[in-house]
Structures are given as structure tokens and as C-alpha cells.
């Protein structure tokens, strides 16, 4: 790994200031960034750890019923919190392994936007709002493709605000080696609409399967998507799954999510 | 180089490290606690699993400086006060839960973490909790059995014959 | 002697305490004063011509002490193949040189062509990036069939990618062809035995120390056989006199074959330590392990089984292409041939067997013996084609196997593949398996699975292996360039406790516990008074190490022979002490006695006398009580077993889960059943891993795609069930004094076809016309098989 200067600010403003320097990079739980740096694929000159910023941690229920989760909150904390809705709990419980869940953070996961990460699916499916040090970004605008987000240089995720669906389900088909999602489908059922977000499958990163949503808004049943399919051409192909198989799994996992949320 | 101080197995230790010094490197190379192992470079094998502030973490995926001021415990701190094997370690020995021994420290740390929050885990819960610990020797059978036994549960159903 | 502490007792392992307390001493745990660090620069292309390597920038980097390239090793030898295999036409195999560092060409991704030695690991790594190599990428040779037909060679100097074209047994070829031609039924199957990466959890590590005053070297290295490593370095690679090189393999974190071999990194750190006169260390990252450890398996095979109208087996004919990678690793040539072809009769009384193996160079990492080594490949082919035949003929797969088993009264039985099986009882093993597998309840379980929307399948297999890889006179005729005996020195100390120095190496097998059980049983002493010393060429006799399930059968037998010598010498001393002649002395339960009298002396008194020989008749009895024995058996041992597996398949996704797994094995006599069971569990996990999860994948450019645990699926706890294992059938080997056979590889040999048979059975239950799926049976492959 290349060397760097390590900084661990305790306030958001200090962190933001430190991130203004050239080639500074934010460090969340490090569960993706540190392995990347070991391969010498990233070479920040300054690493600004966000883990000592207490105002970025914790989970709370807002007056409008939504839930806010601090960007520095670990997956384990999310998984074990009483106020978390079912699908999100399942999702957090199944990220990586126990040790990874004790370090990895929601903010780090969303900022990285790995095409196979789980958190982008729940954020997009629930229509979450990503709150940064400078603005609020809706999930629909936040995810901009594989490893690409609306975050500006030096901008950090302070918290994420999730509208709470009336029912939800996350169905993850794991890539057996990495345990990331080979296909993960998060379905959120709200009073007025259903949203389906798919991770792990697409070259473009997490996406909403709008045809399935339309069908489910019409008739919320697993059968209502029987004749639908996602475009294979957009799917990822690798040694674990072809485009065709991933497209098939998107449908199967969506049907399971429908049943799971019924 | 930056000074770092932490409590490791109840003892305050310090040293000077680079930003890039991993916690596992500090533990092995500076503290000479070589029971914590490195088996991969993608944060998956769990041979380096330790507890930091009471939580199971992979010491290869954390910088030493991130543990400044932390309470760290490693395999070397697990024995009973008189140096004898603790309940989990004894169960691993009793049920042949280790062969080459390389993954063992991480397994013991992961098991201790599980039993702290789940005093009577099921076989499935144990297997799922070991997701981040890879063993190439045992096929996990006897590790699972050892952890069940360490939690005081009957293991006759997991008997080999 | 309490019966529960000697042979047959499930004694808890004494080595466990140090591993459980974090006090193990693995190579990477060793820190030498003034040590330096080596980093290797490895090829990023599969095939390339090295035009130039500019090291000047690297040499100028902070902390750099030396830089090596292939040029530094042109005058030394290469790492040799340990076994000469001749082609069918009599031509010897092609043996291109395997240099310490690549020279002229790089031949696989990960092929090391330079090394940097620096004060710290990070400095060495930083400097390694500054080595400017001009390497012209050439088209890669990856696919075996194209390698054989093409004109693009991995080694230009040999003008072919074929190492050899081997026939076994060539004299049986015509008869086999004829039997197949005239058979009532022939079942044919084409299959791939997937390439695997051994993945011992401890990455390789080598540390060299050089003492200029004595001109001697010490190499600490992760080896399964330190003497063989020393021999290879001394006799073939660097020419360091054997007496000037000590090889120490301390605690080793698993091997599974991959640490049998000598690797260039060991030679490099030795050469570097001499040049800079300081210790030099190197520890592989896991990524390096993936690229540079010897891989396993990688066969493409066509097998045919001929049967008569009564379903008797008439012939097995096999054609295999075996990938050897870019260079010949030490046992790479014997693995796909002798360890594979000779097993192609399986457990069956089949009159005709013929095997043809073409071994092929490709631009991939070297392939060599991995747990099972050739025998899993043989078993997989046989047991898959037998299962397919059972389906085609509509007969019960167990019945078909039983009908063709070699029967107990036929032993010793010389198979059509040339091996002489000494003993066995395959029906008895199958009986035990049927007992555990509850076959009668299967239909009910299948119904239950179906009600839950899952397909359920049952797979059966039987296997045999040749273990205790040894008999020097036999392997010599088959092309071995080494002898494969083993050795033990029994040193009875003056105070009566015992140090046993052994040639075998324990890296998980529990020798420190099991070997003392033998000594304690024979001498009537407490096993805690027996200490095993292994892994250091300066302390142990010249033994050949641990692989091929040989440690107990060969080294354990050397221990027996050594202890017999101790008893014999002890009798002389006892006779002197009791004023009689040694032919009148008996030894039992730790006591020497004079026949027909009540005169006795204890073993401890004899030991003490041996070292305080004040009144010895020195002409007749030497002082001391220490004996060395070398043991070389007459034959292989032949463990055998039968396995059953039940799987569930999710028809929507193709996901396979193992619902149950039962293994019944005959390992002959058992020294420590607890350790035996553990060995079987581990083998099963690796075999199930091969069947369902693990696949080493290169793309057509020779890039290693499954290059880390992110893409190479290691079996995890939740991927596996608890296992039922049974070793109550025990037909003791007639070829070693312990009657043992070896258990280390069985699980990995027997389980892959069992799992695949079960999955195919599950798919057939839903009327899918699937006869075979290549391993690993990933969800996608199973799903595709159902939907094609």
C-alpha cells in the first residue's frame, strides 16, 4: 500500500476542511477501500477517517415517520436497531460477514456505489434522501452508474433518510465467493406505490425496474410480472453468471420479494 | 510516523506507525503477538480476526491508527488467568476443531464473539456466524461441534458416527 | 498399559494447545536479527518475450539492497520434474528448464522475472514498481486441444506443447478396443475435472539465513518435506552442498500438496541472503498464492464403459488431456499418469482397462498433485460413467456397483490397470453406507422436498485409492527419480523418556499425537513421555515427507521398525543386567523378564543402564539406546470407501444445497479415530468444494479470473452439512506392520462424483434430460442444464 497521512477529525466541518486538500479521500469503515489500497489501486495522499465523528452515527425516527441513519453507522448497528423496517434489517444482517458488519458503514457503502452492494438497493427502492454536508440528494438522482454517484469531490454523506414502507423485502442471491449480491432485489410497498430496486445485476449499477413497478401498482402479486423481463443486454456477465442468468434471477428474486412483502 | 497507544489484552502498549500500517501489522511486527494471522488480502479469510472495543473485526482491514485508544484483544489474551485453555479453546481441543491451526485463532475469536450475544446458538447460526472465517482443514464439522459444546449444548447429534 | 491410550484411542491432540493459545510458530512468525525483505515482480501477461529489464531506477530507491533478474541464474540449474514418464512410442517426456526467475520469456501470469531485496517490505514493494521491463506480449496458449494442434509453443525449444503421450497399459490397448467394439452396451461420457487452487490457509513463506564464516545456510520454509526441498536445491538448482544447507519447516498451515514442491522463491532468498550477507524473507500475499502456487486437477476426459448383457463390466477406456501448466512442477508428470491411470479399474473386477493421457503445456500456473492427486480424477471418471450406465440400463446404481465389485475371496487381486490390491471388502463398506444413508427413507424425503418446491437427489459412489506412496523398487520401474521410503530415529533418553525424529511432516495431520501412540503401545510407556521431532533436516533422518496419505503407513512403519530395534537392543542390555542371554528375555508392557523366572527389569532401568554403562561388555553391547530405521514397503496401500449424498436443487435458480453426506471408509487399522474422522471431514469439504464451488478460471488471454477469494469460492461453514463418517470396516493392509492404509485424501477423492451423481439424480426426478454437468455445479450451470 502507498503511504498517506491519516487524519481522524471529530466534527463534520473539520472533515470537510481536511477533504479539501488535494488527493484527500474519506475513509468510512474501510472494508472496501483498504483492500483496494492493498492492491495499490488507490493512492490518496491523505485519508480522512469519518469514524470518530459522533454526529454521523446513530439511528433515529423522524417526526414524519421516516428513519434517519447516520452515514457512519455500521451495518451491525443497523441490523440490530429496533426501529428498522423488515427489509432493511434483512439487508443489513446479510452484508459481508460479522466482522465486516462491525466496521462497514452505510455512508461508505452508498458513496462507493459498488454495483453489487446491498445498500443502494434499499436507498433507491424506498426513495431515500442522501443528506450530505452541503445538500440533500434524492436516491433517484444519487446513483449515477457503477461506482459513480452525485457526490462532489470532498462531499460526505452525513445521514440517509428512509421513508418507511408499509411492507418490504430484500432478496439477495449471493455471489458465492465474494458474498456480494449476484442479484439483489429490494421491494418497498407504500400506500400509494411499489418500488423495485435491483442491485448486482446491471452494468449500470443499481436500477429501478419500472416495468415491474407498473405491473405491481396494477396488481400486487408475483404472477403479475410473469411476462416481464429485464433487458439482458444491460446485465453484467462474469464467471459466476451470464447476462441471461442474471436477467432470470432478477425476475425470480423480484417474485420472491413480492411474496416476502405480501 | 505517528505515535499510537492502545490496550492490548489488558496491557497498555504504544508504538510509532505509518498511516498505512495495518492493525494486524502492528500486532504481529511491533508487539510480536504472532497468534493473529494473515491468510488473504481481500478481507475474507478471518485468520486475523480480533476484538476491538469488544467487537469482532478483521485486523487486516483496519489501520493501526484507527485503534488509537482502543481496547484490543487477541488470541493471546483468551486463556484463563492461570494460562489454561478457556472454555472455547478447551472445546476446540476436545472436539478436534483444529488441524493445521492457522485459521484457529480467528475461529476462536469469532466463536467468542458469537457466544457473547447468543449464548445458545443453533448449528445454523454458528455456521452463518463463521461466514467470514475460512478453514481449509476441518470441513467445519468439528468447529461447529466445538462451539456448540462450548455453549453447553448437547453435541451427540453432531456425532461423526 | 490402559487400552484407551495406545493404538486405537481417540487421544486429544497435544499440538492443539499452542495453536489455541496463539503460540504456534509458523514461518512468517519467525523474525531474524537484521532481516531484509524480498518482493517478486511477476508477469502480468500469460506469454511474453522479455526484451529487456531495466533495474537501475529500482536499485536507486530507498532501502534497496539488491535486485535480481533471470540473468543472475542462467548459470545455475533448474527445478526438475521428479518423475520420468515416457510416451507410448518410447520417447522420454519433454522437460523444459524451470529457472529460478523467468529468463527470456515469461510463461504465465504470476511468473516471477525479477526480485527486489530491501530493508522493509514496503520499500521492496515500492522499488519493485520501478523495475522497467520491456515485455512483448505474445498470444497465449490456454486451451489444451488448441495447444496440441497449434504451432504457438509455451517452450519454443521443445517445438511442441505435448509433454508426453502416455498409454497404460499399452499391451492392453488392443484387447480393450476389442472388448468395447464387441460389447452389448457401451456408455460414453465426456467430462472436465476442474482446475483447483489448493489454498492452504497459510500462504507460502521462505526465510533464508546465510553464515559467511561457515558458508552455510538455513532456510525456513513452508514445506511438507524439508529433506526433499533440500535435495532439490542442492542437487539440481543452486548446488549448495547438502551438508551446508539446513531446511526447517516449522508449523505449517496446511499444504494439501501445494507445499510438497520446491519453488523458485526458496532459491531466490537463499541466493540473496548469500549476496547481501543478511537474512532475506518473503511471504506470499494470497494474490501471489493464486498466481504462483501449483494448482490441481485440470483434466479433459472421455471415458467409455463396456458391459455385457448381464451388466458385467468388460472394459474401461479413457482418453485424457492433462494440463501441466507452463513448467513441470516436481510431481506434475506422475500425477496424471501413474497416480491416475493405475486406478482406472476402481473397485471392480473388470478384465480390460486402457488409459491414454496426453499432458499439455499451457501458459498457466504449473499444475501438480493436490489432495488426492490423480486418484480423484480417476474416481470421478469411473463413478460418473458407471452412474450414467446405470441410468441407461435402468438398473440400481448400487446394485450395478456391487455386482462388479472385486469380492473378498479374490484378494490379492491384480487389476487390469496393473495394481495388486492386497485386501478389501467393498460389499461390507457398502453395507455400512446403506445403513447410514437410510435409502428406504429417501422416497419420503424426496416427496417432502418436492412439496417445498425443491428437487431432491441421491448420489452414490464407491472409490479406491493407492496410498502410502512409497515402494521404491516399484516406483523406480515406473520412472521415479527419488526413492519413497521414510525414516525414524528413536532416541530413548537416559531418564527413560523418548524423542522420535521422523521424516514425515505434520501440517495438520496430528503426528505429534498419533505417532507417540504407536511408540507408547509398543514400549508400554506413557505417550506423554514420547516427543515427536519433525521438520528440521539438522535434527531428523532423511525421510521423504508427507503427501499421498503416506505418513502413517510409511513413516509410522519406520517408527515400528525403529522401536523393534530398540526392544532388541534393550533385550541385550536387560540380559546383561539379569545375567542371562538375550534370547531368554521377553519384553511386554514395559518390562523385560527372563523366560520362566520372575526376574524382571523395567524399561526405564534399561534406558538408564544404556547411558551409564559402567559394567558393559563393550565388545558385545554399545552404549546408548538410539536406533534409526528406514522403511520401504512392498506395495501401495489401498483404502476404499463408499459415499452417499443427498442434495436439494432449487428449480428456479439452480442452487444446490447438500442435505446430508455419509461416508463409509476402510482405512485398515486406525491409530487415532478422532484424527481420522477429522481428516475425512476435511477431504469431504474439499471434494464438495470441487463439485459445487471451486473453479480456477483463466480467460483466453491467460488472465487468471478467479484470482482471489472474491472470485474463487472457498467452501464456508454454511455451504456444508455435518457429516456422517464410518470406518468400522477395517481390512488391515498386509503390506505394513501397522496394517494401516491412510486416510488423508479419501474424502477429496470420493466426494466429487457423489455430489454430481446426486444433482443429476435430482434433475432426472423432474424429467430433465440431463446426463452430466461439469463441475463446479454452480447455480447457473445447473439452471442452464435444466433449461436447455
Coordinates of C-alpha atoms in Angstrom, one line a residue, chain C residues 1 7 490 498 500 514-527 529-530 532 559-560 563:
Chain C
X1 CA -0.9 -50.0 29.5
X7 CA -3.2 -47.6 19.3
X490 CA 14.1 -43.4 18.2
X498 CA 11.8 -40.8 24.3
X500 CA 11.3 -39.7 18.0
X514 CA -0.7 -40.2 16.8
X515 CA 3.0 -41.3 16.4
X516 CA 3.5 -41.4 20.2
X517 CA 0.5 -43.7 20.5
X518 CA 2.5 -46.3 18.4
X519 CA 5.6 -45.9 20.4
X520 CA 3.8 -46.0 23.7
X521 CA 1.9 -49.1 22.8
X522 CA 5.0 -50.9 21.8
X523 CA 7.1 -49.9 24.7
X524 CA 4.5 -49.8 27.4
X525 CA 5.2 -46.2 28.3
X526 CA 3.0 -43.2 28.8
X527 CA 2.5 -41.4 25.4
X529 CA 6.8 -39.3 27.6
X530 CA 7.2 -39.6 23.8
X532 CA 7.9 -36.2 18.1
X559 CA 8.8 -45.9 13.7
X560 CA 7.7 -49.5 14.3
X563 CA 11.2 -49.4 18.1

